[in-house]
Short mmCIF file of C-alpha atoms in Angstrom, two decimals:
data_model
loop_
_atom_site.label_atom_id
_atom_site.label_comp_id
_atom_site.label_asym_id
_atom_site.label_seq_id
_atom_site.Cartn_x
_atom_site.Cartn_y
_atom_site.Cartn_z
CA MET A 1454 -48.24 -61.77 -25.61
CA ALA A 1455 -47.32 -62.66 -22.07
CA SER A 1456 -49.77 -63.02 -19.19
CA CYS A 1457 -48.50 -62.77 -15.63
CA HIS A 1458 -50.23 -63.24 -12.28
CA SER A 1459 -49.00 -62.45 -8.82
CA GLU A 1460 -48.84 -65.01 -6.02
CA ASP A 1461 -51.87 -65.34 -3.72
CA PRO A 1462 -50.13 -63.71 -0.69
CA SER A 1463 -49.63 -60.53 -2.76
CA GLY A 1464 -52.81 -60.74 -4.84
CA VAL A 1465 -56.37 -59.46 -4.55
CA PRO A 1466 -59.00 -61.30 -2.44
CA LYS A 1467 -61.81 -62.82 -4.50
CA ASP A 1468 -64.97 -60.67 -4.73
CA SER A 1469 -63.12 -57.73 -3.23
CA VAL A 1470 -64.56 -54.30 -4.15
CA LEU A 1471 -61.74 -51.93 -3.21
CA GLY A 1472 -58.99 -54.55 -3.53
CA PRO A 1473 -58.28 -54.07 -7.29
CA ILE A 1474 -58.05 -50.27 -6.93
CA LEU A 1475 -55.79 -50.40 -3.88
CA PHE A 1476 -53.60 -53.04 -5.53
CA LEU A 1477 -53.18 -50.88 -8.65
CA VAL A 1478 -52.10 -47.97 -6.45
CA ASP A 1479 -49.27 -50.14 -5.14
CA VAL A 1480 -48.12 -51.34 -8.58
CA ASN A 1481 -48.81 -48.19 -10.59
CA ASN A 1482 -45.10 -47.74 -11.30
CA LEU A 1483 -44.76 -51.19 -12.85
CA PRO A 1484 -44.82 -49.97 -16.52
CA GLU A 1485 -41.75 -47.70 -16.10
CA GLY A 1486 -39.23 -48.40 -18.86
CA ILE A 1487 -41.42 -50.97 -20.67
CA GLU A 1488 -41.70 -50.54 -24.45
CA SER A 1489 -44.48 -53.08 -25.01
CA PHE A 1490 -48.15 -52.41 -24.37
CA LEU A 1491 -49.04 -53.36 -20.80
CA SER A 1492 -52.60 -54.06 -19.67
CA LYS A 1493 -53.29 -54.35 -15.93
CA PHE A 1494 -56.29 -55.24 -13.82
CA ALA A 1495 -55.83 -55.96 -10.14
CA ASP A 1496 -53.15 -58.70 -9.86
CA ASP A 1497 -53.29 -59.64 -13.55
CA ALA A 1498 -50.96 -58.15 -16.18
CA LYS A 1499 -50.63 -58.75 -19.91
CA ILE A 1500 -47.75 -57.58 -22.09
CA MET A 1501 -48.48 -57.37 -25.82
CA ARG A 1502 -46.07 -56.57 -28.62
CA TRP A 1503 -45.87 -56.87 -32.40
CA ILE A 1504 -42.54 -58.57 -32.95
CA LYS A 1505 -40.33 -58.84 -36.01
CA THR A 1506 -37.88 -61.71 -36.32
CA GLU A 1507 -34.86 -59.50 -35.76
CA ASP A 1508 -36.12 -57.92 -32.50
CA SER A 1509 -37.83 -60.87 -30.82
CA MET A 1510 -35.87 -60.32 -27.60
CA ARG A 1511 -37.43 -56.92 -26.89
CA LEU A 1512 -40.36 -58.67 -25.24
CA GLN A 1513 -37.87 -60.58 -23.08
CA ASP A 1514 -36.30 -57.27 -22.05
CA ASP A 1515 -39.72 -56.04 -20.91
CA LEU A 1516 -40.31 -59.27 -18.99
CA ASP A 1517 -37.01 -58.74 -17.21
CA LYS A 1518 -38.09 -55.21 -16.27
CA ILE A 1519 -41.44 -56.52 -15.01
CA LYS A 1520 -39.65 -59.08 -12.87
CA GLU A 1521 -37.26 -56.47 -11.50
CA GLY A 1522 -40.20 -54.24 -10.63
CA SER A 1523 -42.02 -57.06 -8.87
CA ASN A 1524 -38.92 -57.77 -6.81
CA ASN A 1525 -38.66 -54.11 -5.81
CA TRP A 1526 -42.29 -54.09 -4.69
CA LEU A 1527 -42.02 -57.54 -3.04
CA LEU A 1528 -44.77 -58.95 -5.29
CA GLU A 1529 -43.82 -62.41 -6.47
CA PHE A 1530 -45.37 -63.76 -9.68
CA ASN A 1531 -47.20 -67.08 -9.75
CA GLN A 1532 -45.00 -68.93 -12.22
CA SER A 1533 -47.63 -71.59 -12.97
CA LYS A 1534 -50.06 -68.92 -14.24
CA CYS A 1535 -47.55 -66.95 -16.32
CA LYS A 1536 -47.83 -67.98 -19.98
CA VAL A 1537 -46.85 -66.87 -23.46
CA MET A 1538 -49.16 -66.90 -26.48
CA LYS A 1539 -47.63 -66.49 -29.92
CA ILE A 1540 -50.02 -65.30 -32.61
CA SER A 1541 -48.06 -65.69 -35.82
CA VAL A 1542 -48.22 -66.91 -39.42
CA TRP A 1543 -44.76 -68.44 -39.08
CA ARG A 1544 -43.25 -70.77 -36.53
CA SER A 1545 -41.20 -69.10 -33.83
CA ASP A 1546 -38.87 -71.10 -31.59
CA THR A 1547 -38.10 -68.19 -29.29
CA ARG A 1548 -38.51 -69.13 -25.63
CA TYR A 1549 -39.25 -66.51 -23.00
CA HIS A 1550 -38.51 -66.67 -19.30
CA LEU A 1551 -39.41 -64.84 -16.12
CA GLY A 1552 -36.88 -64.79 -13.36
CA GLY A 1553 -34.84 -67.52 -15.02
CA LYS A 1554 -37.82 -69.89 -15.42
CA ILE A 1555 -39.07 -70.75 -18.92
CA LEU A 1556 -42.66 -69.59 -19.51
CA GLN A 1557 -45.14 -72.16 -20.72
CA GLU A 1558 -46.67 -71.53 -24.14
CA SER A 1559 -50.45 -71.48 -24.44
CA GLY A 1560 -52.55 -72.00 -27.56
CA ARG A 1561 -55.80 -70.66 -26.10
CA GLU A 1562 -56.74 -68.38 -23.25
CA LYS A 1563 -60.04 -67.40 -21.67
CA LYS A 1564 -60.63 -63.67 -21.45
CA THR A 1565 -63.41 -61.51 -20.13
CA TRP A 1566 -65.02 -61.26 -23.57
CA GLY A 1567 -64.49 -64.89 -24.58
CA LEU A 1568 -61.72 -67.20 -25.77
CA ILE A 1569 -58.69 -66.03 -27.67
CA SER A 1570 -56.71 -68.50 -29.76
CA CYS A 1571 -53.23 -68.37 -31.26
CA GLN A 1572 -54.75 -69.47 -34.58
CA ILE A 1573 -55.21 -66.54 -36.92
CA ASP A 1574 -58.72 -67.39 -38.06
CA ILE A 1575 -60.51 -64.91 -35.77
CA SER A 1576 -63.24 -67.52 -35.39
CA PRO A 1577 -65.60 -67.55 -32.39
CA LYS A 1578 -65.96 -71.33 -32.76
CA ALA A 1579 -64.29 -72.23 -29.45
CA HIS A 1580 -66.18 -69.53 -27.58
CA ILE A 1581 -69.56 -70.58 -29.03
CA LYS A 1582 -68.87 -74.21 -28.16
CA ARG A 1583 -68.10 -73.26 -24.58
CA ILE A 1584 -71.15 -71.04 -24.01
CA SER A 1585 -73.44 -73.56 -25.73
CA SER A 1586 -72.32 -76.27 -23.31
CA ALA A 1587 -72.84 -73.90 -20.38
CA ALA A 1588 -76.32 -72.95 -21.60
CA TYR A 1589 -77.40 -76.58 -22.03
CA ALA A 1590 -76.11 -77.35 -18.53
CA ARG A 1591 -78.20 -74.55 -17.04
CA LEU A 1592 -81.19 -75.62 -19.11
CA SER A 1593 -80.84 -79.16 -17.77
CA ASN A 1594 -80.82 -77.83 -14.21
CA ASN A 1595 -83.88 -75.74 -14.97
CA ILE A 1596 -85.78 -78.77 -16.29
CA THR A 1597 -84.93 -80.71 -13.13
CA VAL A 1598 -86.26 -77.98 -10.86
CA PHE A 1599 -89.29 -76.93 -12.92
CA ARG A 1600 -91.24 -79.78 -14.48
CA ASN A 1601 -93.80 -77.50 -16.14
CA LEU A 1602 -93.09 -73.89 -17.02
CA CYS A 1603 -95.75 -71.30 -17.76
CA LYS A 1604 -94.98 -68.50 -20.20
CA GLU A 1605 -94.23 -65.95 -17.49
CA SER A 1606 -91.90 -68.30 -15.60
CA PHE A 1607 -90.03 -69.21 -18.76
CA ARG A 1608 -89.64 -65.55 -19.77
CA THR A 1609 -88.15 -64.74 -16.37
CA SER A 1610 -85.87 -67.76 -16.50
CA ASP A 1611 -84.72 -66.98 -20.03
CA THR A 1612 -83.88 -63.33 -19.46
CA THR A 1613 -82.09 -63.86 -16.15
CA TYR A 1614 -80.63 -67.35 -16.47
CA PHE A 1615 -79.75 -68.19 -20.09
CA ARG A 1616 -79.49 -64.95 -22.04
CA GLN A 1617 -76.64 -63.64 -19.92
CA ILE A 1618 -74.50 -66.61 -21.04
CA LEU A 1619 -75.31 -66.46 -24.74
CA GLU A 1620 -75.11 -62.68 -25.15
CA TYR A 1621 -72.32 -61.64 -22.79
CA VAL A 1622 -70.01 -59.19 -24.61
CA ALA A 1623 -71.64 -60.36 -27.86
CA PRO A 1624 -70.30 -57.45 -30.01
CA ALA A 1625 -66.77 -58.81 -29.52
CA TRP A 1626 -67.50 -62.30 -30.88
CA SER A 1627 -70.77 -61.84 -32.84
CA PRO A 1628 -71.05 -64.91 -35.11
CA TYR A 1629 -70.82 -64.31 -38.86
CA GLN A 1630 -71.17 -67.90 -40.07
CA VAL A 1631 -74.55 -69.60 -40.48
CA LYS A 1632 -73.39 -72.75 -38.66
CA HIS A 1633 -72.51 -70.72 -35.57
CA LYS A 1634 -75.82 -68.85 -35.59
CA THR A 1635 -77.69 -72.13 -36.06
CA LYS A 1636 -75.87 -73.67 -33.08
CA LEU A 1637 -76.93 -70.81 -30.83
CA GLU A 1638 -80.48 -70.63 -32.15
CA LYS A 1639 -80.90 -74.38 -31.62
CA ILE A 1640 -80.59 -73.85 -27.88
CA GLN A 1641 -83.48 -71.40 -27.77
CA ARG A 1642 -85.60 -73.52 -30.11
CA TYR A 1643 -85.24 -76.43 -27.71
CA ALA A 1644 -85.82 -74.29 -24.63
CA THR A 1645 -89.04 -72.63 -25.83
CA ARG A 1646 -90.57 -76.04 -26.55
CA LEU A 1647 -90.43 -76.76 -22.83
CA VAL A 1648 -93.47 -74.52 -22.29
CA PRO A 1649 -96.41 -76.98 -22.69
CA GLU A 1650 -98.89 -74.45 -24.07
CA LEU A 1651 -96.48 -73.43 -26.89
CA ARG A 1652 -95.39 -76.83 -28.19
CA GLY A 1653 -97.68 -76.82 -31.22
CA MET A 1654 -96.36 -73.46 -32.47
CA SER A 1655 -93.44 -72.59 -34.73
CA HIS A 1656 -90.30 -71.12 -33.19
CA GLU A 1657 -91.16 -67.63 -34.41
CA GLU A 1658 -94.66 -67.90 -32.94
CA ARG A 1659 -93.27 -69.07 -29.63
CA LEU A 1660 -90.93 -66.07 -29.47
CA ARG A 1661 -93.84 -63.70 -30.16
CA GLU A 1662 -95.98 -65.34 -27.48
CA LEU A 1663 -93.13 -65.05 -25.00
CA ASN A 1664 -92.27 -61.52 -26.11
CA LEU A 1665 -88.64 -62.55 -26.61
CA THR A 1666 -86.05 -61.93 -29.28
CA SER A 1667 -83.51 -64.34 -30.68
CA HIS A 1668 -80.44 -65.24 -28.60
CA VAL A 1669 -78.33 -64.89 -31.75
CA PRO A 1670 -76.72 -61.44 -31.99
CA GLY A 1671 -78.45 -59.67 -34.85
CA GLY A 1672 -81.05 -62.46 -35.14
CA GLN A 1673 -84.82 -62.10 -35.26
#
């Protein structure tokens, strides 16, 4: 799988509304002649292909076509952001290039729905670690700003400030191991104890008092 990004002068301005659509109109002809699956959004493109040992250079052929198309449309790629991720059960020494420059190999990439790794364990471990750290950071900020939270304030904070981190695109990475569920649930257990009037209750009782459900996908 190869991920390619255009240079800033030919990219899409950050937070632009119409920019991605207008950019795609300009580069809509980019997939012509490409055999691999090509995914595009704004100035980001990903080429994916199942490769056998004997036809490993077919992806390189598609990269060459992508480069030729970018030259025709005067859209230079940002070489530093173009990477290759090999998801394989065997070691492959094939090197890919774009415009004569060798593409850097990546073992892990951040996607919209989480982190994808070249390791074939399909584990959400890296993703859960990342969102847990982000949730604790936000919780720390919340404690600094609000010394004492009432139930209503905490409920508002939880649903708008923390839950969006821990449940974003949850169906794609929903944890199936107890240790992962425990790691996520631990965050909410700690957070609900910050409400003074609920500290003497069990976690389940605190959730009922707050009218909240578990942060863990599928949890109670």
